[in-house]
Amino acid sequence: MKNVMRNVLQNMTRKAGERAELISALLALTVYLTGLTLHLTGNAGPASRALFVAAYVFGGFFTLREAMGTLRRGRFQVDFLMLVAAAGAAVIGRWEEGAVLLVLFSLGHALEEYAMGRARRSIEALGELAPRTALVRRTGGEPAEVPVEELAVGDTVLVRPHTRVPADGFVAAGRGSVDQSPITGESVPADKEPVPDPAAALADPAAVDPGGRVYAGTVNGSGTLDVVVTRLNRDNTLARVVRMVQDAEERTSPTQRFTDRFQKVFVPGVLALVAALLAYGALSGEPFTDSLYRAMAVLVAASPCALAIATPAAVLSAVGRAARGGVLVKGGAPLEEFGRLRTIAFDKTGTLTEGRPRLTEVETADGAAREDLLRTAIAAQRLSDHPLARAVVRDAPALLTGTAPATEAVDLRAVIGRGVSAEVDGETVHIGSLSYADTLTGAPVPTALRERTEALARTGRTTMVVRRGDRWLGTLGLMDAPRAEAAATMAALRALGVTRTVMLSGDDQRVADAVGRTLGMDEVRGGLMPQDKATEVTRLRRTARTAMIGDGVNDAPAMAGATVGVAMGAAGSAVALETADIALMSDDLRRLPFITGLSRRAARVIRQNLWLSLGIVAVLVPATALGMGIGPAVLVHEGSTLVVVANALRLLRYRDDA
């Protein structure tokens, strides 16, 4: 019979795969209930005992296999304690007690693995988003369908309406909207249009504007797109996210490290307690069978199954839910730390602001024409590649009212950090800061224009005074405007328990202060170089856990020094994906309250699970020492484990209110 059951188990393991343990547990339950029925109806004998032995085999097969593996690595775990207890019950002839122990333990363990598998499958499902094949445009022929593994950088793939994008790349032809929620968590489809220079985009894909960039696994809308591949299938954003989320399982949280250390001491301690109970029974004259039974019951009661699974189940569920919401969390450590912190530092440019300046004010000098000021500024700045110059060239034409032909400028000369000069229609044009204007010969800046320029600077605007020949035309005010969602995000973070928000900026303190006041920041630090931001974060960490939110590239030193580093817009940056502890895949601040709320919920679930698992052990140990049997003990024990797992799985349903 033993050989028959061994063959059954081996065949079942080979064919059933991951369901084998659950099937084995159900077989154990079936033969146990059959044996128990015979036992209770007065037919106890060889038949019922054989069924209880079969329950031992079916219920203990996977438990024994796992226990032997851990013992070979020199570790004691819960599985070993359960096997010792079942063996002890068999020694004293309490086969039915040992059988129910292994049946309930194996059933609980199988259900636990099934539930954990559900959490893992929610992560693995991300990898199934990318299509298996792609339509590649070949020269002079119809598109050919090829496996995505055969795509090469530079290939052009055809993405038909309402199909998934097969590779990371940029749009070379066609317009439409793309649902990027599987990658970035954005709820609204993003509009896509062709890049202006495909050759330049292929040479430097990281510089492609988000409006021209697409990701594997996202869903095309009603338009047809030609996409040039910029990453191989194994290196695309989706593949990297899946790998990193799977790797996150190996990065344990502080609580998990504590429970692992606790178990290493606790399990041998339980064995010592069992030995002490047996010794006490022998010295007190108690029958050996009674002493052994009570010791085995205590062994079951003290086994910390729920404690072992309390943290991993919560971390896995939260990491999976975060990934579905467009946030990559690299393990339990950053998840748990982020759930506890109350201080968050933000980089300003590109994080709290749009990352590109806009022309916000046009102040004309007395006697000057607004049209003349704007046309002169456009002509001179068109020759410059400075971000402020590009902002003027981009925004100023919309403010023109006349239809005069565009003015041309020549001979641009730059004074680094101060201003530029150029020739426009035979006249010298100067554009720059007040300090640059004060160095020019000729008439000084008019008092009224100077006062208005200084007033703009006090409100956080970057100002450019414009002179043409000997005439002062006026001042242009530019500002890197705060993101539309930034103020609401700060309010949401405060509602979630963040008590201190700090903005770090390389801009002038007055500019930084203006943005900080608009957003309601608690503290603002301006004029900082990257190394200064790292110093500020280190200073903040001396008093409290601190997160640093940035782009993951030039903020890398500050993020590395924070308790948790969080990168924005990481879907387009391989550097950000690698350097950050938490990566917001979209360039959307509203992902921050989502992951803050989720991490706080996960921290609460972990605490609940720990208190429940430790509380059950604290109650069951004295109860079994005073006479509770193995059956009730293992029922409560395994029930608490399932409650802990079910509590953790609630995180998979966490609602994104953003």
XYZ file of C-alpha atoms in Angstrom:
658
model
C 0.000 0.000 0.000
C 2.912 2.323 0.815
C 4.385 1.898 -2.682
C 0.993 2.463 -4.269
C 0.480 5.752 -2.419
C 4.027 6.874 -3.247
C 3.387 6.247 -6.959
C 0.065 8.081 -6.750
C 1.767 11.100 -5.171
C 4.591 11.159 -7.697
C 2.206 10.949 -10.656
C -0.045 13.577 -9.119
C 2.867 15.943 -8.527
C 4.037 15.591 -12.122
C 0.601 16.116 -13.712
C -1.097 18.585 -11.391
C 1.787 21.045 -11.089
C 1.050 23.877 -8.679
C -2.329 22.338 -7.710
C -0.687 19.101 -6.546
C -0.446 20.189 -2.913
C -4.109 21.157 -2.788
C -5.142 17.848 -4.402
C -2.973 15.938 -1.915
C -4.550 17.827 0.998
C -8.056 17.063 -0.301
C -7.187 13.360 -0.647
C -5.871 13.412 2.918
C -9.115 15.007 4.093
C -11.187 12.414 2.222
C -9.402 9.354 3.622
C -9.339 10.911 7.099
C -13.083 11.549 7.112
C -13.677 8.006 5.875
C -11.492 6.580 8.636
C -13.143 8.823 11.227
C -16.580 7.633 10.122
C -15.517 3.995 10.598
C -14.001 4.889 13.970
C -17.135 6.652 15.235
C -19.491 3.890 14.044
C -17.705 1.268 16.088
C -15.696 -0.196 13.213
C -12.324 0.913 14.526
C -9.665 -1.550 13.532
C -7.177 -2.240 10.757
C -9.338 -0.538 8.122
C -9.723 2.777 9.976
C -6.057 2.742 11.011
C -4.992 2.140 7.392
C -7.063 5.133 6.355
C -5.468 7.285 9.067
C -2.028 6.155 7.848
C -3.058 7.112 4.317
C -4.053 10.529 5.673
C -0.558 10.753 7.195
C 0.999 10.024 3.793
C -1.177 12.349 1.728
C -1.132 15.109 4.368
C 2.553 14.801 5.203
C 4.153 14.265 1.778
C 4.692 17.908 0.830
C 5.265 18.947 4.442
C 8.028 16.363 4.825
C 9.610 17.345 1.513
C 9.725 21.007 2.512
C 10.969 20.247 6.034
C 13.813 18.084 4.724
C 14.881 20.886 2.404
C 15.055 23.411 5.233
C 16.830 20.960 7.541
C 19.505 20.389 4.895
C 20.092 24.143 4.970
C 20.481 23.979 8.756
C 17.179 25.684 9.593
C 14.195 24.716 11.733
C 10.769 25.839 10.537
C 7.120 25.283 11.329
C 6.835 22.245 9.038
C 9.356 20.370 11.195
C 7.395 21.084 14.385
C 4.185 19.753 12.819
C 5.884 16.549 11.697
C 7.339 16.002 15.173
C 3.881 16.486 16.706
C 2.274 14.047 14.238
C 5.015 11.471 14.863
C 4.512 11.832 18.609
C 0.778 11.229 18.257
C 1.505 8.070 16.239
C 3.956 6.817 18.895
C 1.253 6.851 21.571
C -1.330 5.295 19.225
C -3.353 8.470 18.642
C -3.372 8.026 14.875
C -6.602 9.951 14.447
C -5.136 12.972 16.282
C -1.946 12.933 14.205
C -3.962 12.492 11.037
C -6.199 15.476 11.733
C -3.090 17.535 12.500
C -1.470 16.754 9.139
C -4.756 16.995 7.242
C -5.590 20.464 8.584
C -2.000 21.657 8.316
C -1.629 20.478 4.719
C -5.041 21.882 3.795
C -4.220 25.236 5.396
C -0.800 25.305 3.755
C -2.279 24.442 0.342
C -4.934 27.155 0.637
C -2.267 29.593 1.781
C -0.128 28.740 -1.262
C -3.163 29.104 -3.514
C -3.902 32.540 -2.064
C -0.257 33.620 -2.373
C -0.269 32.267 -5.920
C -3.211 34.512 -6.646
C -1.175 37.510 -5.529
C 1.779 36.350 -7.645
C -0.449 35.817 -10.665
C -1.647 39.409 -10.398
C 1.998 40.381 -10.954
C 2.706 37.793 -13.634
C -0.390 38.963 -15.521
C 1.531 42.164 -16.320
C 3.895 40.112 -18.440
C 0.987 38.819 -20.535
C -0.016 42.309 -21.655
C 2.489 42.501 -24.503
C 1.413 40.773 -27.728
C 3.320 37.702 -28.925
C 3.708 38.942 -32.500
C 4.132 42.226 -34.352
C 3.423 43.475 -37.870
C 6.749 44.685 -39.286
C 6.830 46.915 -42.344
C 9.236 45.513 -44.928
C 10.539 47.554 -47.846
C 8.256 47.249 -50.854
C 5.826 44.758 -49.379
C 2.940 44.140 -47.032
C 3.576 44.110 -43.267
C 4.897 40.732 -42.127
C 3.870 39.114 -38.839
C 6.911 38.092 -36.764
C 7.433 37.073 -33.111
C 8.215 40.078 -30.907
C 11.480 38.386 -29.896
C 12.712 38.912 -33.471
C 12.136 42.673 -33.479
C 15.300 44.745 -33.782
C 15.985 48.350 -32.819
C 15.036 50.515 -35.803
C 12.290 48.215 -37.114
C 9.003 49.906 -37.989
C 5.921 48.087 -36.733
C 2.311 48.701 -37.741
C -0.082 49.104 -34.796
C -3.674 48.748 -35.936
C -6.649 50.306 -34.113
C -7.626 48.755 -30.765
C -4.585 46.459 -30.590
C -1.709 46.362 -28.127
C 1.610 48.035 -28.909
C 4.210 45.263 -29.354
C 7.379 47.192 -28.433
C 8.772 50.325 -26.827
C 9.339 52.993 -29.461
C 8.234 56.310 -30.937
C 5.502 57.238 -33.401
C 6.863 57.820 -36.901
C 3.495 58.156 -38.659
C -0.145 58.372 -37.662
C -2.016 60.033 -34.845
C -4.261 58.718 -32.105
C -4.676 58.093 -28.409
C -3.080 55.251 -26.454
C -4.307 53.739 -23.187
C -1.120 53.664 -21.085
C -2.791 52.585 -17.832
C -1.125 49.122 -17.755
C 2.274 50.840 -17.509
C 1.734 54.296 -16.036
C -1.626 53.956 -14.250
C -3.012 56.999 -16.115
C -6.787 56.838 -16.296
C -7.079 58.984 -19.458
C -5.602 57.828 -22.803
C -2.575 59.850 -23.913
C -2.589 61.593 -27.309
C 0.232 60.511 -29.633
C 1.668 62.189 -32.735
C 4.707 61.621 -34.968
C 8.084 62.883 -33.799
C 9.450 65.738 -35.931
C 12.814 64.041 -36.597
C 12.746 60.204 -36.596
C 16.516 59.923 -37.139
C 17.259 62.085 -34.092
C 14.655 60.206 -32.051
C 16.244 56.858 -32.919
C 19.692 58.192 -32.030
C 18.486 59.458 -28.622
C 15.175 57.775 -27.620
C 15.345 59.179 -24.079
C 14.928 62.706 -25.468
C 11.661 61.904 -27.258
C 8.719 63.936 -25.998
C 6.082 61.862 -24.119
C 3.597 62.764 -26.856
C 5.580 60.697 -29.340
C 6.674 57.822 -27.093
C 4.808 54.499 -26.730
C 5.329 51.406 -24.562
C 4.877 47.688 -25.129
C 1.619 46.374 -23.668
C -0.317 49.643 -23.974
C -3.524 49.725 -26.044
C -3.845 51.763 -29.224
C -7.082 53.678 -29.770
C -8.926 54.217 -33.036
C -5.946 55.452 -35.057
C -3.290 53.529 -36.982
C 0.306 54.115 -35.877
C 3.710 53.369 -37.365
C 6.066 52.817 -34.417
C 9.855 52.639 -34.650
C 11.272 50.141 -32.150
C 13.807 51.580 -29.668
C 14.191 48.645 -27.251
C 14.471 44.903 -27.703
C 11.644 42.771 -26.318
C 13.665 41.603 -23.309
C 14.622 45.193 -22.413
C 11.325 47.021 -22.850
C 9.704 48.905 -20.011
C 7.065 46.262 -19.336
C 9.645 43.445 -19.151
C 11.826 45.447 -16.768
C 8.872 46.261 -14.525
C 7.807 42.598 -14.331
C 11.371 41.489 -13.492
C 11.770 44.145 -10.830
C 8.411 43.399 -9.211
C 9.293 39.704 -9.103
C 12.715 40.541 -7.633
C 10.956 42.660 -5.004
C 9.769 39.464 -3.311
C 13.376 38.803 -2.302
C 13.842 42.224 -0.658
C 12.498 41.673 2.835
C 11.035 44.358 5.043
C 12.300 45.197 8.555
C 9.326 43.352 10.056
C 10.018 40.279 7.930
C 13.670 40.296 8.987
C 12.523 40.453 12.605
C 10.134 37.514 12.195
C 12.833 35.485 10.423
C 15.253 36.102 13.317
C 12.482 35.390 15.802
C 11.697 32.026 14.220
C 15.347 30.949 14.292
C 15.304 31.348 18.069
C 11.668 30.482 18.709
C 11.496 27.069 16.972
C 14.428 25.563 18.928
C 12.908 27.180 22.033
C 9.629 25.363 21.402
C 11.483 22.057 21.083
C 13.232 22.793 24.374
C 9.834 23.524 25.987
C 8.479 20.200 24.724
C 11.485 18.393 26.188
C 10.923 20.201 29.487
C 7.247 19.150 29.570
C 8.225 15.531 28.928
C 10.829 15.702 31.676
C 8.330 17.229 34.091
C 5.805 14.480 33.294
C 8.416 11.794 33.944
C 9.479 13.352 37.259
C 5.889 13.843 38.419
C 4.899 10.242 37.686
C 2.424 11.144 34.936
C 1.824 8.389 32.331
C 4.187 8.839 29.376
C 1.365 8.800 26.839
C -0.372 11.696 28.605
C 2.862 13.705 28.883
C 3.740 13.110 25.233
C 0.244 13.988 24.037
C 0.242 17.263 25.999
C 3.749 18.071 24.749
C 2.693 17.464 21.144
C -0.373 19.665 21.620
C 1.865 22.459 22.948
C 4.154 21.908 19.967
C 1.235 22.488 17.614
C 0.023 25.522 19.559
C 3.443 27.163 19.570
C 4.131 26.685 15.855
C 4.231 30.244 14.373
C 2.667 29.511 10.971
C 0.639 32.706 10.866
C 3.654 34.735 12.008
C 5.797 33.325 9.199
C 3.317 34.315 6.487
C 1.995 37.560 8.040
C 4.442 39.966 6.389
C 5.225 38.246 3.044
C 1.531 37.897 2.185
C 0.882 41.594 2.822
C 3.990 42.743 0.959
C 3.290 40.569 -2.072
C -0.325 41.738 -2.281
C 0.607 45.415 -1.906
C 3.436 45.234 -4.451
C 1.095 43.546 -6.935
C -1.631 46.152 -6.392
C 0.877 48.988 -6.755
C 2.164 47.555 -10.047
C -1.388 47.443 -11.421
C -1.730 51.105 -10.449
C 1.395 52.224 -12.301
C 3.775 52.237 -9.322
C 6.824 49.984 -9.029
C 7.732 49.160 -5.401
C 11.041 47.356 -5.012
C 10.229 45.101 -2.100
C 8.925 45.113 1.426
C 11.572 47.429 2.876
C 10.632 50.593 0.911
C 6.937 49.702 1.145
C 7.015 49.443 4.922
C 9.271 52.476 5.392
C 7.115 54.620 3.113
C 4.059 53.575 5.099
C 5.608 55.005 8.269
C 7.260 58.254 7.205
C 5.801 61.702 7.820
C 8.316 63.913 5.952
C 8.580 64.171 2.158
C 11.100 66.291 0.253
C 10.354 67.267 -3.353
C 12.548 68.453 -6.160
C 10.852 71.466 -7.736
C 11.592 71.465 -11.448
C 9.774 68.718 -13.311
C 8.307 67.250 -10.137
C 6.134 69.949 -8.576
C 6.283 72.084 -11.709
C 5.814 71.273 -15.380
C 9.555 71.310 -15.962
C 9.427 73.872 -18.729
C 9.085 77.667 -18.351
C 6.135 79.523 -19.834
C 5.794 83.150 -20.877
C 3.342 84.512 -18.301
C 3.734 88.352 -18.370
C 4.500 90.990 -20.992
C 5.245 94.473 -19.563
C 5.861 97.241 -22.124
C 7.952 100.317 -21.402
C 6.334 103.741 -21.662
C 5.978 104.669 -25.323
C 6.814 101.163 -26.612
C 4.456 98.939 -28.622
C 3.595 95.456 -27.381
C 3.854 94.042 -30.931
C 7.336 95.498 -31.348
C 8.459 94.013 -28.028
C 7.166 90.526 -28.860
C 8.446 90.429 -32.467
C 11.884 91.628 -31.448
C 12.123 89.059 -28.659
C 10.955 86.219 -30.945
C 13.486 87.140 -33.640
C 16.478 87.248 -31.281
C 15.528 84.238 -29.153
C 14.836 82.047 -32.188
C 18.608 81.763 -32.616
C 19.148 80.497 -29.045
C 18.653 76.984 -27.661
C 18.295 78.126 -24.036
C 15.079 76.827 -22.347
C 13.930 80.387 -21.603
C 14.505 81.380 -25.225
C 12.559 78.360 -26.458
C 9.685 79.333 -24.143
C 9.541 82.832 -25.658
C 9.604 81.486 -29.224
C 6.903 78.928 -28.365
C 4.485 81.146 -26.405
C 4.917 84.695 -27.731
C 3.441 84.167 -31.252
C 0.038 83.410 -29.721
C 0.062 86.911 -28.183
C 0.624 88.719 -31.493
C -2.369 90.460 -33.055
C -0.903 91.882 -36.284
C -0.075 90.112 -39.541
C 3.313 91.693 -40.234
C 5.963 89.314 -41.614
C 8.317 87.705 -39.128
C 11.419 89.664 -38.254
C 14.787 87.979 -38.829
C 17.807 88.239 -36.523
C 21.487 87.496 -37.103
C 24.768 87.378 -35.216
C 23.557 86.012 -31.859
C 26.010 86.465 -28.990
C 25.403 84.964 -25.539
C 26.624 86.169 -22.167
C 26.366 82.948 -20.148
C 23.870 83.195 -17.332
C 23.003 86.832 -18.040
C 21.583 87.492 -21.514
C 22.013 87.618 -25.291
C 22.479 90.162 -28.033
C 21.695 89.971 -31.752
C 21.235 92.161 -34.830
C 17.612 92.756 -35.918
C 16.993 94.920 -38.990
C 20.344 96.616 -38.511
C 19.792 97.405 -34.829
C 21.461 95.739 -31.839
C 19.003 93.971 -29.559
C 19.842 93.070 -25.964
C 17.722 90.648 -23.908
C 18.632 89.623 -20.372
C 18.416 90.167 -16.653
C 18.404 93.533 -14.933
C 22.007 92.997 -13.901
C 22.900 92.419 -17.559
C 20.953 95.538 -18.585
C 22.862 97.616 -16.042
C 26.162 96.746 -17.748
C 25.062 98.158 -21.102
C 26.144 101.586 -22.282
C 23.579 104.188 -23.192
C 20.304 105.080 -21.489
C 19.654 103.148 -18.227
C 16.549 101.067 -17.625
C 13.624 103.461 -17.006
C 12.632 103.679 -13.354
C 9.027 102.602 -13.938
C 10.120 99.578 -16.005
C 12.725 98.648 -13.389
C 10.110 98.742 -10.609
C 7.697 96.549 -12.566
C 10.526 94.128 -13.404
C 11.579 93.869 -9.753
C 7.941 93.340 -8.731
C 7.698 90.420 -11.171
C 10.909 88.930 -9.764
C 9.505 89.109 -6.237
C 6.556 86.970 -7.351
C 8.905 84.252 -8.601
C 9.090 85.203 -12.272
C 12.294 84.983 -14.257
C 12.532 88.367 -15.985
C 14.123 89.408 -19.287
C 14.465 93.092 -20.131
C 14.453 93.891 -23.882
C 16.296 96.832 -25.526
C 16.428 97.579 -29.254
C 19.011 100.123 -30.279
C 18.678 102.874 -27.661
C 14.989 102.127 -26.893
C 13.816 100.037 -23.950
C 10.838 97.987 -25.185
C 9.771 96.239 -21.984
C 10.111 93.132 -19.833
C 9.062 89.518 -20.341
C 8.166 87.427 -17.276
C 8.536 83.651 -17.396
C 7.741 80.993 -14.859
C 7.950 77.224 -14.554
C 4.305 76.876 -13.583
C 3.237 74.411 -10.875
C 1.532 71.255 -12.137
C -2.235 71.497 -12.160
C -2.501 68.579 -9.714
C 0.340 69.650 -7.383
C -1.681 71.632 -4.821
C -4.371 68.934 -4.592
C -1.641 66.308 -4.165
C -0.129 68.203 -1.216
C -3.561 68.431 0.411
C -4.156 64.702 -0.136
C -0.783 63.844 1.416
C -1.577 65.940 4.494
C -4.895 64.115 4.821
C -2.958 60.816 4.747
C -0.730 61.876 7.633
C 2.267 63.561 5.990
C 3.091 66.395 8.394
C 6.105 68.027 6.732
C 6.608 68.836 3.040
C 9.885 70.373 1.893
C 10.681 71.745 -1.571
C 14.302 71.654 -2.782
C 15.228 73.784 -5.799
C 18.229 75.010 -7.710
C 16.323 78.199 -8.571
C 16.677 81.540 -6.849
C 15.118 81.544 -3.368
C 12.484 84.095 -4.422
C 11.356 81.897 -7.326
C 11.257 78.843 -5.103
C 9.323 80.720 -2.396
C 6.679 81.806 -4.909
C 6.050 78.239 -6.031
C 6.143 76.975 -2.441
C 3.500 79.494 -1.321
C 1.243 78.525 -4.216
C 1.412 74.840 -3.269
C 1.310 75.298 0.512
C 4.733 73.734 1.178
C 5.907 73.758 4.798
C 9.546 74.577 3.938
C 11.347 75.825 0.834
C 15.075 75.636 0.095
C 16.357 77.504 -2.987
C 19.710 77.946 -4.703
C 20.744 74.307 -4.209
C 23.155 72.287 -6.327
C 22.585 68.482 -6.543
C 25.094 67.866 -3.743
C 23.337 70.525 -1.621
C 20.020 68.702 -2.060
C 21.680 65.516 -0.794
C 22.955 67.436 2.253
C 19.469 68.797 2.968
C 17.952 65.311 2.777
C 20.600 63.996 5.170
C 19.755 66.818 7.578
C 16.039 65.976 7.397
C 16.760 62.283 8.059
C 18.460 63.131 11.333
C 15.071 64.029 12.803
C 12.614 61.798 10.902
C 12.199 59.213 8.154
C 12.281 61.149 4.896
C 11.277 60.353 1.316
C 12.813 62.215 -1.625
C 10.703 62.677 -4.768
C 12.557 63.529 -7.987
C 13.234 62.417 -11.536
C 15.734 59.738 -10.514
C 18.550 61.167 -12.642
C 20.042 64.463 -11.447
C 18.322 63.903 -8.080
C 20.014 60.512 -7.627
C 22.381 61.678 -4.803
C 19.493 63.087 -2.757
C 17.304 60.030 -3.422
C 20.131 57.722 -2.366
C 20.425 59.559 0.936
C 16.697 59.425 1.706
C 14.901 56.729 3.676
C 12.959 56.026 0.469
C 13.774 57.434 -2.968
C 10.795 57.938 -5.294
C 11.240 58.645 -9.028
C 8.607 60.354 -11.197
C 7.981 59.475 -14.836
C 10.127 56.349 -14.619
C 8.474 54.626 -17.602
C 10.671 56.683 -19.902
C 13.876 56.444 -17.881
C 15.904 53.275 -17.392
C 18.082 55.184 -14.897
C 15.080 56.103 -12.745
C 13.829 52.511 -12.766
C 17.193 51.287 -11.508
C 17.958 53.959 -8.901
C 14.602 54.482 -7.200
C 13.145 52.454 -4.321
C 9.677 53.355 -5.605
C 9.030 54.445 -9.202
C 5.924 56.306 -10.362
C 5.725 55.072 -13.945
C 3.712 58.067 -15.164
C 4.614 61.731 -14.932
C 1.574 62.212 -12.674
C 1.824 63.417 -9.086
C -1.557 61.849 -8.276
C 0.180 58.465 -8.122
C 1.889 59.696 -4.941
C -1.221 59.792 -2.694
C -2.173 56.383 -4.133
C 1.086 54.691 -3.093
C 1.135 56.630 0.195
C -2.329 55.365 1.106
C -1.551 51.834 -0.067
C 1.707 51.647 1.895
C -0.015 52.926 5.043
C -2.777 50.348 4.594
C -0.129 47.639 4.092
C 1.682 48.727 7.270
C -1.605 48.450 9.205
C -2.311 45.005 7.746
C 1.181 43.809 8.718
C 0.671 45.049 12.296
C -2.772 43.406 12.474
C -1.361 40.119 11.203
C 1.534 40.169 13.666
C -0.679 40.870 16.675
C -3.171 38.206 15.608
C -0.517 35.531 15.018
C 1.356 36.275 18.250
C -1.926 36.516 20.183
C -3.059 33.102 18.960
C 0.228 31.541 20.095
C -0.023 33.299 23.466
C -3.532 31.890 24.030
C -3.025 28.386 22.620
C 0.191 27.494 24.469
C -1.291 27.735 27.999
C -4.590 26.267 26.740
C -2.869 23.118 25.408
C -0.652 22.896 28.486
C -3.878 22.802 30.540
C -5.494 20.051 28.454
C -6.709 21.294 25.040
C -6.317 18.508 22.461
C -4.342 18.504 19.235
C -7.460 18.653 17.036
C -8.910 21.919 18.400
C -5.410 23.418 18.619
C -4.576 22.757 14.981
C -8.016 23.959 13.895
C -7.480 27.346 15.611
C -3.861 27.391 14.477
C -4.569 26.841 10.785
C -7.680 29.019 10.919
C -5.576 31.949 12.130
C -3.125 31.384 9.266
C -5.936 31.563 6.719
C -7.329 34.700 8.381
C -3.886 36.328 8.135
C -3.599 35.492 4.425
C -7.161 36.649 3.698
C -6.462 39.916 5.513
C -3.367 40.462 3.364
C -5.235 39.699 0.132
C -7.575 42.633 0.840
C -4.705 44.846 -0.333
C -5.228 43.553 -3.883
C -8.596 45.342 -3.833
C -7.249 48.657 -2.518
C -9.200 51.438 -4.208
C -7.379 54.185 -6.063
C -9.296 57.356 -5.198
C -7.009 59.515 -7.350
